Amino acid sequence: MNATKKNIWTDFLKFYSEQNKDRLTRLGVFEYQSDVLIDYWLEAGLPFTGIDLDTHGEMPTIEIMLNEFVHPVKDVKKLKIHFDLNGNEEGLDILDASGRTTILRFENSPADES
């Protein structure tokens, strides 16, 4: 990952973490096994603490932090942001080199926090 791309991803993930801190989450991993889509839901209801980028390897690793739980996604190829109809961030899809997609979804909108 070149320095410019690293800085853009780092800045975006820092901003994303600040905007969504403490929102309740769901986290799952989707992967294909012999033409069958398998979903593994890892947690539901933990508050979002942040998301970080590690670029020390050949491909980046993203760490999703939810309260005390940390879920690493190694060899990230693609990051996709989801928004609701009001323009609020609804979550992320993170595709890794092996074809697995980690799904982060927020269970509440920022307006629910006030």
Tab-separated table of C-alpha atoms in Angstrom:
chain	number	residue	atom	x	y	z
A	1	MET	CA	0.000	0.000	0.000
A	2	ASN	CA	1.494	3.310	-1.015
A	3	ALA	CA	1.854	6.200	1.449
A	4	THR	CA	-0.929	8.315	-0.092
A	5	LYS	CA	-3.485	5.504	0.035
A	6	LYS	CA	-2.362	4.633	3.592
A	7	ASN	CA	-2.933	8.245	4.727
A	8	ILE	CA	-6.383	8.404	3.092
A	9	TRP	CA	-7.492	5.120	4.707
A	10	THR	CA	-6.018	6.093	8.093
A	11	ASP	CA	-7.716	9.512	8.066
A	12	PHE	CA	-11.040	8.055	6.943
A	13	LEU	CA	-11.043	5.287	9.590
A	14	LYS	CA	-10.156	7.790	12.325
A	15	PHE	CA	-13.044	10.042	11.229
A	16	TYR	CA	-15.387	7.034	10.948
A	17	SER	CA	-14.459	5.929	14.485
A	18	GLU	CA	-15.117	9.396	15.928
A	19	GLN	CA	-18.492	9.698	14.142
A	20	ASN	CA	-19.769	6.283	15.248
A	21	LYS	CA	-18.238	5.823	18.702
A	22	ASP	CA	-20.463	3.940	21.168
A	23	ARG	CA	-23.110	2.971	18.598
A	24	LEU	CA	-24.417	-0.558	19.118
A	25	THR	CA	-23.287	-3.079	16.515
A	26	ARG	CA	-23.695	-6.444	14.828
A	27	LEU	CA	-20.640	-8.140	13.366
A	28	GLY	CA	-20.591	-11.101	11.000
A	29	VAL	CA	-18.447	-12.844	8.420
A	30	PHE	CA	-19.823	-14.167	5.123
A	31	GLU	CA	-17.945	-16.657	2.954
A	32	TYR	CA	-18.638	-19.128	0.175
A	33	GLN	CA	-17.945	-22.819	0.719
A	34	SER	CA	-18.648	-24.956	-2.361
A	35	ASP	CA	-21.196	-22.524	-3.857
A	36	VAL	CA	-23.003	-22.118	-0.500
A	37	LEU	CA	-22.952	-18.788	1.332
A	38	ILE	CA	-22.159	-19.336	5.012
A	39	ASP	CA	-22.724	-16.567	7.569
A	40	TYR	CA	-21.092	-16.423	10.974
A	41	TRP	CA	-22.552	-13.780	13.295
A	42	LEU	CA	-19.885	-13.032	15.873
A	43	GLU	CA	-21.681	-10.545	18.113
A	44	ALA	CA	-24.729	-8.351	18.528
A	45	GLY	CA	-25.168	-5.330	20.785
A	46	LEU	CA	-21.588	-4.373	21.654
A	47	PRO	CA	-20.718	-0.662	21.463
A	48	PHE	CA	-18.406	0.430	18.644
A	49	THR	CA	-15.067	1.565	20.068
A	50	GLY	CA	-13.183	2.202	16.831
A	51	ILE	CA	-11.525	0.840	13.740
A	52	ASP	CA	-7.817	0.858	12.997
A	53	LEU	CA	-5.519	0.163	10.045
A	54	ASP	CA	-2.269	-1.812	10.137
A	55	THR	CA	-0.189	-1.535	6.960
A	56	HIS	CA	2.912	-3.447	8.059
A	57	GLY	CA	2.151	-6.452	5.859
A	58	GLU	CA	1.975	-6.670	2.080
A	59	MET	CA	-1.778	-6.029	2.280
A	60	PRO	CA	-3.474	-3.991	5.029
A	61	THR	CA	-5.212	-5.389	8.107
A	62	ILE	CA	-8.232	-3.627	9.583
A	63	GLU	CA	-9.061	-4.134	13.269
A	64	ILE	CA	-12.652	-3.543	14.361
A	65	MET	CA	-12.871	-2.777	18.088
A	66	LEU	CA	-16.146	-3.372	19.902
A	67	ASN	CA	-15.909	-2.798	23.634
A	68	GLU	CA	-13.283	-5.413	24.714
A	69	PHE	CA	-13.681	-7.487	21.513
A	70	VAL	CA	-11.264	-6.954	18.606
A	71	HIS	CA	-11.878	-8.542	15.204
A	72	PRO	CA	-8.979	-8.391	12.705
A	73	VAL	CA	-9.600	-8.553	8.958
A	74	LYS	CA	-6.324	-9.478	7.241
A	75	ASP	CA	-5.360	-8.830	3.628
A	76	VAL	CA	-8.092	-6.255	2.976
A	77	LYS	CA	-8.924	-5.720	-0.687
A	78	LYS	CA	-12.033	-3.540	-0.544
A	79	LEU	CA	-13.934	-1.368	1.916
A	80	LYS	CA	-17.560	-0.414	1.228
A	81	ILE	CA	-19.607	2.050	3.311
A	82	HIS	CA	-23.372	1.673	3.733
A	83	PHE	CA	-25.736	4.582	4.426
A	84	ASP	CA	-29.420	4.648	5.351
A	85	LEU	CA	-31.965	6.782	3.481
A	86	ASN	CA	-31.239	9.741	5.802
A	87	GLY	CA	-27.531	9.654	4.960
A	88	ASN	CA	-26.468	8.162	8.306
A	89	GLU	CA	-23.664	5.623	8.297
A	90	GLU	CA	-25.243	2.190	8.580
A	91	GLY	CA	-22.081	0.080	8.509
A	92	LEU	CA	-19.187	-1.326	6.524
A	93	ASP	CA	-18.427	-4.336	4.343
A	94	ILE	CA	-14.773	-5.364	4.295
A	95	LEU	CA	-13.660	-7.846	1.638
A	96	ASP	CA	-10.447	-9.784	2.224
A	97	ALA	CA	-8.146	-11.543	-0.253
A	98	SER	CA	-9.691	-14.961	0.467
A	99	GLY	CA	-13.170	-13.746	-0.554
A	100	ARG	CA	-14.640	-13.432	2.952
A	101	THR	CA	-16.683	-10.338	3.708
A	102	THR	CA	-16.819	-8.959	7.228
A	103	ILE	CA	-20.099	-7.129	7.842
A	104	LEU	CA	-20.287	-4.367	10.471
A	105	ARG	CA	-23.773	-2.931	11.010
A	106	PHE	CA	-25.025	-0.389	13.493
A	107	GLU	CA	-28.208	-1.247	15.386
A	108	ASN	CA	-29.085	2.368	16.162
A	109	SER	CA	-28.818	5.678	14.371
A	110	PRO	CA	-26.812	8.629	15.738
A	111	ALA	CA	-30.148	10.397	16.466
A	112	ASP	CA	-31.061	7.546	18.873
A	113	GLU	CA	-28.048	8.504	20.980
A	114	SER	CA	-29.385	11.908	22.063
